[in-house]
Backbone as CSV, one residue per row, in Angstrom:
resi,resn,N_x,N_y,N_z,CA_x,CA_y,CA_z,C_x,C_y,C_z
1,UNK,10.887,14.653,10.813,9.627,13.965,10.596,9.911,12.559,10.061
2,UNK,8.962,11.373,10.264,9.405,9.997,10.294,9.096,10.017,8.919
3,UNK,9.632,9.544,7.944,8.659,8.451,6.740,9.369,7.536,6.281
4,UNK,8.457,6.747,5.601,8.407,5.204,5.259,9.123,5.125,3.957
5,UNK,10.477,4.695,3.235,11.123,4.541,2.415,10.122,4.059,1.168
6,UNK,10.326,4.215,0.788,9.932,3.711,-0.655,10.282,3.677,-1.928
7,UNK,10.676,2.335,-1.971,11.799,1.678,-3.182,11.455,1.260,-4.617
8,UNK,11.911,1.453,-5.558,11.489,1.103,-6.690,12.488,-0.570,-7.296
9,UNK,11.760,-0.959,-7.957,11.952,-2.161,-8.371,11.495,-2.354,-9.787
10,UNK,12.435,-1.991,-10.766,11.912,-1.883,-12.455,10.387,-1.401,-12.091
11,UNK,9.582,-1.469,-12.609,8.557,0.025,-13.123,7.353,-0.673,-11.418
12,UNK,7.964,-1.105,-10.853,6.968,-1.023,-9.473,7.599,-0.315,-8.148
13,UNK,6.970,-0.019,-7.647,7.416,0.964,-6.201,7.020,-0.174,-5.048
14,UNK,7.859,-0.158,-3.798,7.679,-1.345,-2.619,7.852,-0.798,-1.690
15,UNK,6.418,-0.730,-0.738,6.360,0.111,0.699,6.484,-0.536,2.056
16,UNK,7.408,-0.874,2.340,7.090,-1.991,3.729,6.876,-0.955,4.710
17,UNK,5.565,-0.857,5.393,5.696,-0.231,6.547,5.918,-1.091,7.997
18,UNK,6.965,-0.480,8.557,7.611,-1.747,9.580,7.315,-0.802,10.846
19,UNK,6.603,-0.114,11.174,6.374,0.930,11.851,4.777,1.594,12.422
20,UNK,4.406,1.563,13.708,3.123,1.808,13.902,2.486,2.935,13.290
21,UNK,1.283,2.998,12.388,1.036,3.657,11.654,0.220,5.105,12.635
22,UNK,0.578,6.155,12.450,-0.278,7.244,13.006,-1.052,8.309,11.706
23,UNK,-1.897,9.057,11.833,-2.426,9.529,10.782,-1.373,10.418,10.277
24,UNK,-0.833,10.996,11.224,0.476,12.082,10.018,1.394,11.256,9.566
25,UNK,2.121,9.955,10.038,2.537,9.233,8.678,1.775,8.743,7.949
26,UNK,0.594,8.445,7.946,-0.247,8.266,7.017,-0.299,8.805,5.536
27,UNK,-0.566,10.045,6.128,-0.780,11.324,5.100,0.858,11.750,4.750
28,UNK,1.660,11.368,4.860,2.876,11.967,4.734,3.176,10.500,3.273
29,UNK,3.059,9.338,3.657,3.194,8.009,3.187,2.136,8.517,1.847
30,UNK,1.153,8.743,2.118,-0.090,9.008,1.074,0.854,9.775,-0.174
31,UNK,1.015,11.548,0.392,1.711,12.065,-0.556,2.872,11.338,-1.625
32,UNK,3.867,11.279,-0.520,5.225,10.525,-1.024,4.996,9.275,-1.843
33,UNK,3.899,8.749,-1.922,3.816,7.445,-3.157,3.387,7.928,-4.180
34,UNK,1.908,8.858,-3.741,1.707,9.452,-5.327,2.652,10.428,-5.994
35,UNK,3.975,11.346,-5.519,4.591,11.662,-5.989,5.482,10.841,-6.785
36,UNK,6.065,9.638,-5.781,6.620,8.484,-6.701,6.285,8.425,-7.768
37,UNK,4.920,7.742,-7.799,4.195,7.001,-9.116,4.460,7.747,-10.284
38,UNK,4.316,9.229,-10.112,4.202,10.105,-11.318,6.352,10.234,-11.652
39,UNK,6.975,10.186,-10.477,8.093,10.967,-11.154,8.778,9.325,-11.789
40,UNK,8.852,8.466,-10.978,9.025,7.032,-11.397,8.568,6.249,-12.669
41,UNK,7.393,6.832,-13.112,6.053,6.773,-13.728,6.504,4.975,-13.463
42,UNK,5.923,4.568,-12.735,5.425,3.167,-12.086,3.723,3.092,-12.204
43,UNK,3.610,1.765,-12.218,2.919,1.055,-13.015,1.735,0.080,-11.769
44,UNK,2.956,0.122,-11.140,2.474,-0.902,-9.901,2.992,-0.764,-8.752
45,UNK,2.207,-0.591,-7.635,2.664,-0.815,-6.360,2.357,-1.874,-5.362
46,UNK,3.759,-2.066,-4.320,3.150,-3.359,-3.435,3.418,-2.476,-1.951
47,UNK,2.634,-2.864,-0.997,2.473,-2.344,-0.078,2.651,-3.314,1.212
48,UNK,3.064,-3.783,2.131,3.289,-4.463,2.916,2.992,-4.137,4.177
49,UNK,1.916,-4.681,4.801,1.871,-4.629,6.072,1.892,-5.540,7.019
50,UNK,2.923,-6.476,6.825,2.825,-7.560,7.688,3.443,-7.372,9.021
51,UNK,4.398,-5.841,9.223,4.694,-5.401,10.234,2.952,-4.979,11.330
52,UNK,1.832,-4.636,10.872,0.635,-3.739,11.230,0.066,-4.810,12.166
53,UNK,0.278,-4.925,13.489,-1.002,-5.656,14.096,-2.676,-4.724,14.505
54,UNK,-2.084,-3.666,14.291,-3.523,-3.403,14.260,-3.826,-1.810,13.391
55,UNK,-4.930,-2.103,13.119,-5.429,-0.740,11.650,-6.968,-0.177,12.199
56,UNK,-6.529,1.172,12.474,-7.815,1.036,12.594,-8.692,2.209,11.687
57,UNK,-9.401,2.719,11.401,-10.757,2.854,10.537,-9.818,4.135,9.518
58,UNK,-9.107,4.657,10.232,-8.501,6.308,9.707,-7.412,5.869,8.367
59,UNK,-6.225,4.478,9.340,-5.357,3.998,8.326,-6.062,2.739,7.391
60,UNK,-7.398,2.410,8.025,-8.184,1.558,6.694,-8.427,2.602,5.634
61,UNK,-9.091,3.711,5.773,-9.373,4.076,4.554,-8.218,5.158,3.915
62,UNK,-6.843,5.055,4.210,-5.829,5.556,3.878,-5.324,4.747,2.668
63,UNK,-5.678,3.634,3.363,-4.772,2.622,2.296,-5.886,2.298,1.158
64,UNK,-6.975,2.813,1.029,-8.379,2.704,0.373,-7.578,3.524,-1.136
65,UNK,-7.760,4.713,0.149,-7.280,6.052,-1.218,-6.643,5.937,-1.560
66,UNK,-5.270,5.567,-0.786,-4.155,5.070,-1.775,-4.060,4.392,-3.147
67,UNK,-4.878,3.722,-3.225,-5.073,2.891,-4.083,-5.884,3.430,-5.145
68,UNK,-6.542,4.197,-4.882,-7.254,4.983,-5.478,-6.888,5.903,-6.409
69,UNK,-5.818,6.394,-5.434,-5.054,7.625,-6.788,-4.076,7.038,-6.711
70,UNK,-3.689,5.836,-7.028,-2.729,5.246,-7.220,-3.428,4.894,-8.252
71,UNK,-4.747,4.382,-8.975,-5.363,3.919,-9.940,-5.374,4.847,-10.771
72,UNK,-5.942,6.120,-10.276,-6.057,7.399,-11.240,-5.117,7.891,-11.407
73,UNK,-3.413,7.430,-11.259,-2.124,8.005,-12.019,-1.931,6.785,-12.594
74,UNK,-2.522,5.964,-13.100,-2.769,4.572,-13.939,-1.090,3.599,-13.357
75,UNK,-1.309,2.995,-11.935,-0.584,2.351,-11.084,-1.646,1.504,-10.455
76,UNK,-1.517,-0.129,-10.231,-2.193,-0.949,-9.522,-1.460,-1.138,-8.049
77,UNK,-2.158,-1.418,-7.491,-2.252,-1.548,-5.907,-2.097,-2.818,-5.485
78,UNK,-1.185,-3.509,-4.591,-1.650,-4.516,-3.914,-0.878,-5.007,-2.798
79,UNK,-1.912,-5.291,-1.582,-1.441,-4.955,-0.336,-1.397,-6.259,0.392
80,UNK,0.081,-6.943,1.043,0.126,-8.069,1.445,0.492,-8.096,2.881
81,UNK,0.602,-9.630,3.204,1.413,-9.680,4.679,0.293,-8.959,5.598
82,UNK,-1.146,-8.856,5.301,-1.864,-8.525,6.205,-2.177,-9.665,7.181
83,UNK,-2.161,-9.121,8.571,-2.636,-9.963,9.544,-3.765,-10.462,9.597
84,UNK,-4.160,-11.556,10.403,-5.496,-12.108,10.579,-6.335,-10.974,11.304
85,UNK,-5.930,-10.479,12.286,-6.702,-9.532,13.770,-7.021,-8.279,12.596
86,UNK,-6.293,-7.858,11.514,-6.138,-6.290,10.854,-7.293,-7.152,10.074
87,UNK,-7.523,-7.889,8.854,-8.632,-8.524,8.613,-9.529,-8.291,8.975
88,UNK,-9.766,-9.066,10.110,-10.954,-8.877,10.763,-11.384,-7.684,11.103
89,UNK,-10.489,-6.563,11.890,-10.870,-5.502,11.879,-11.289,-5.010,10.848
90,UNK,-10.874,-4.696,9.920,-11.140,-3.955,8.436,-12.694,-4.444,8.359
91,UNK,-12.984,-6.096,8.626,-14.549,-6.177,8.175,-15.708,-5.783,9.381
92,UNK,-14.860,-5.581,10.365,-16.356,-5.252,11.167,-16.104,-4.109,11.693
93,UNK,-15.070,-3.358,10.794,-15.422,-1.492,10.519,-16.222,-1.191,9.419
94,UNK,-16.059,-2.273,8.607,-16.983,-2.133,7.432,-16.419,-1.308,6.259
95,UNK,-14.775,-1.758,6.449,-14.092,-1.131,5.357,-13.709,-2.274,4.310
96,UNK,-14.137,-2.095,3.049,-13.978,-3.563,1.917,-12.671,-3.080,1.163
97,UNK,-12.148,-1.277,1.317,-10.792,-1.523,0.427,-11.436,-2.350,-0.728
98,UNK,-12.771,-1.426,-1.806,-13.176,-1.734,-3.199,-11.524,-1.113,-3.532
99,UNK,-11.558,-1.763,-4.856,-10.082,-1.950,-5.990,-8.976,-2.075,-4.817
100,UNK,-8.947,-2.949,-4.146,-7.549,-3.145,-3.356,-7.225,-4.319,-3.298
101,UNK,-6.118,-4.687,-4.158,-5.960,-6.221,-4.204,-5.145,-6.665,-3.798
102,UNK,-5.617,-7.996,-2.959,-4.374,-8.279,-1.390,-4.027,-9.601,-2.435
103,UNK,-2.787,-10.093,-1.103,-1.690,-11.127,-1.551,-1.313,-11.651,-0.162
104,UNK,-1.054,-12.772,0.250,-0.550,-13.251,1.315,0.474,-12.823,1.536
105,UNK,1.708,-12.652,0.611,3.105,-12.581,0.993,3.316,-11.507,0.166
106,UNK,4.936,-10.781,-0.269,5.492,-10.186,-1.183,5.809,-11.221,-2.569
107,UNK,5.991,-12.621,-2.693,6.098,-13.000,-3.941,4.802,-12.818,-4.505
108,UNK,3.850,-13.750,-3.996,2.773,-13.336,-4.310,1.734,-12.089,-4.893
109,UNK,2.513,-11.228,-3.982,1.740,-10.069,-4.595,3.161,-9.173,-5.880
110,UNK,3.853,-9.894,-5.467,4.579,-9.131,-6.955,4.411,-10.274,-8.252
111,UNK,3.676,-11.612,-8.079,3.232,-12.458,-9.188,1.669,-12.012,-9.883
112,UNK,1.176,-10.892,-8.733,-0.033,-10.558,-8.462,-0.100,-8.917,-9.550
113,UNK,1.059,-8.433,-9.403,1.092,-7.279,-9.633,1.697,-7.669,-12.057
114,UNK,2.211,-8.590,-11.383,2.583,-8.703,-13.092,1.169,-9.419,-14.079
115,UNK,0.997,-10.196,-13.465,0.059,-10.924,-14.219,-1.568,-9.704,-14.484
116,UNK,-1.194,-8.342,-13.307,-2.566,-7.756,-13.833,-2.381,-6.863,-15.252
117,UNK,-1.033,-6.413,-15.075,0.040,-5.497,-16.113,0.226,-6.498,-17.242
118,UNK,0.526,-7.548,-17.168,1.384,-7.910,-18.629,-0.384,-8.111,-19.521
C-alpha cells in the first residue's frame, strides 16, 4: 500500500505530497499524521501541495479534517505550495478549509507555523 512519508523537524511534522491524491491515500495520510502528532507530540504541521494540480471536493475536505484533529491533538496546520487551478477549485466547490492556514511556499509557512506557536 502507497503512503506519503512524513518527517519531523524539531516539534513540527512535514508532509509533501508529491503524488496524485486518491481517497485511500487520503485516509491512509489522514490516520498516519494524527498518529504522528500524538507519538511525536508535535505542535505543528506543514503540508505541501505544490505537487497537486488538481483537488477535488473528497481530498478538499480531507485536508479540512486534517486540520481539524490536528487542532484537537493541540497541533496547527498549514498548507502551502497550493496551485492557482486547486484554489480556484476549492472556491467554487465551496470548500473555505475554516482553521486552515495557507502559505505560498515551505519557508513561509514554516515562518507561519512559528510565529502562531511562539
Amino acid at each position: 500500500m502507497d503512503r506519503i512519508p512524513i518527517l519531523r523537524m524539531g516539534r513540527f511534522l512535514i508532509v509533501t505530497i508529491q503524488v496524485d491524491m486518491h481517497d485511500r491515500l487520503a485516509m491512509t495520510l489522514q490516520e498516519d499524521l494524527t498518529a504522528r502528532i500524538v507519538q511525536d507530540r508535535a505542535n505543528g504541521v506543514l503540508i505541501d501541495i505544490s505537487s497537486l494540480d488538481v483537488v477535488d471536493s473528497f481530498i478538499g475536505r480531507m485536508i479540512g479534517n486534517t486540520a481539524a484533529m490536528a487542532r484537537v491533538l493541540d497541533a496547527q496546520t498549514v498548507v502551502v505550495g497550493m496551485q492557482p487551478s486547486v484554489a480556484i477549485t476549492l472556491v467554487e466547490l465551496g470548500l473555505t478549509l475554516s482553521g486552515v492556514r495557507t502559505a505560498l511556499n515551505v519557508e513561509r509557512g514554516m515562518d507561519l507555523l512559528r510565529e502562531v506557536l511562539d
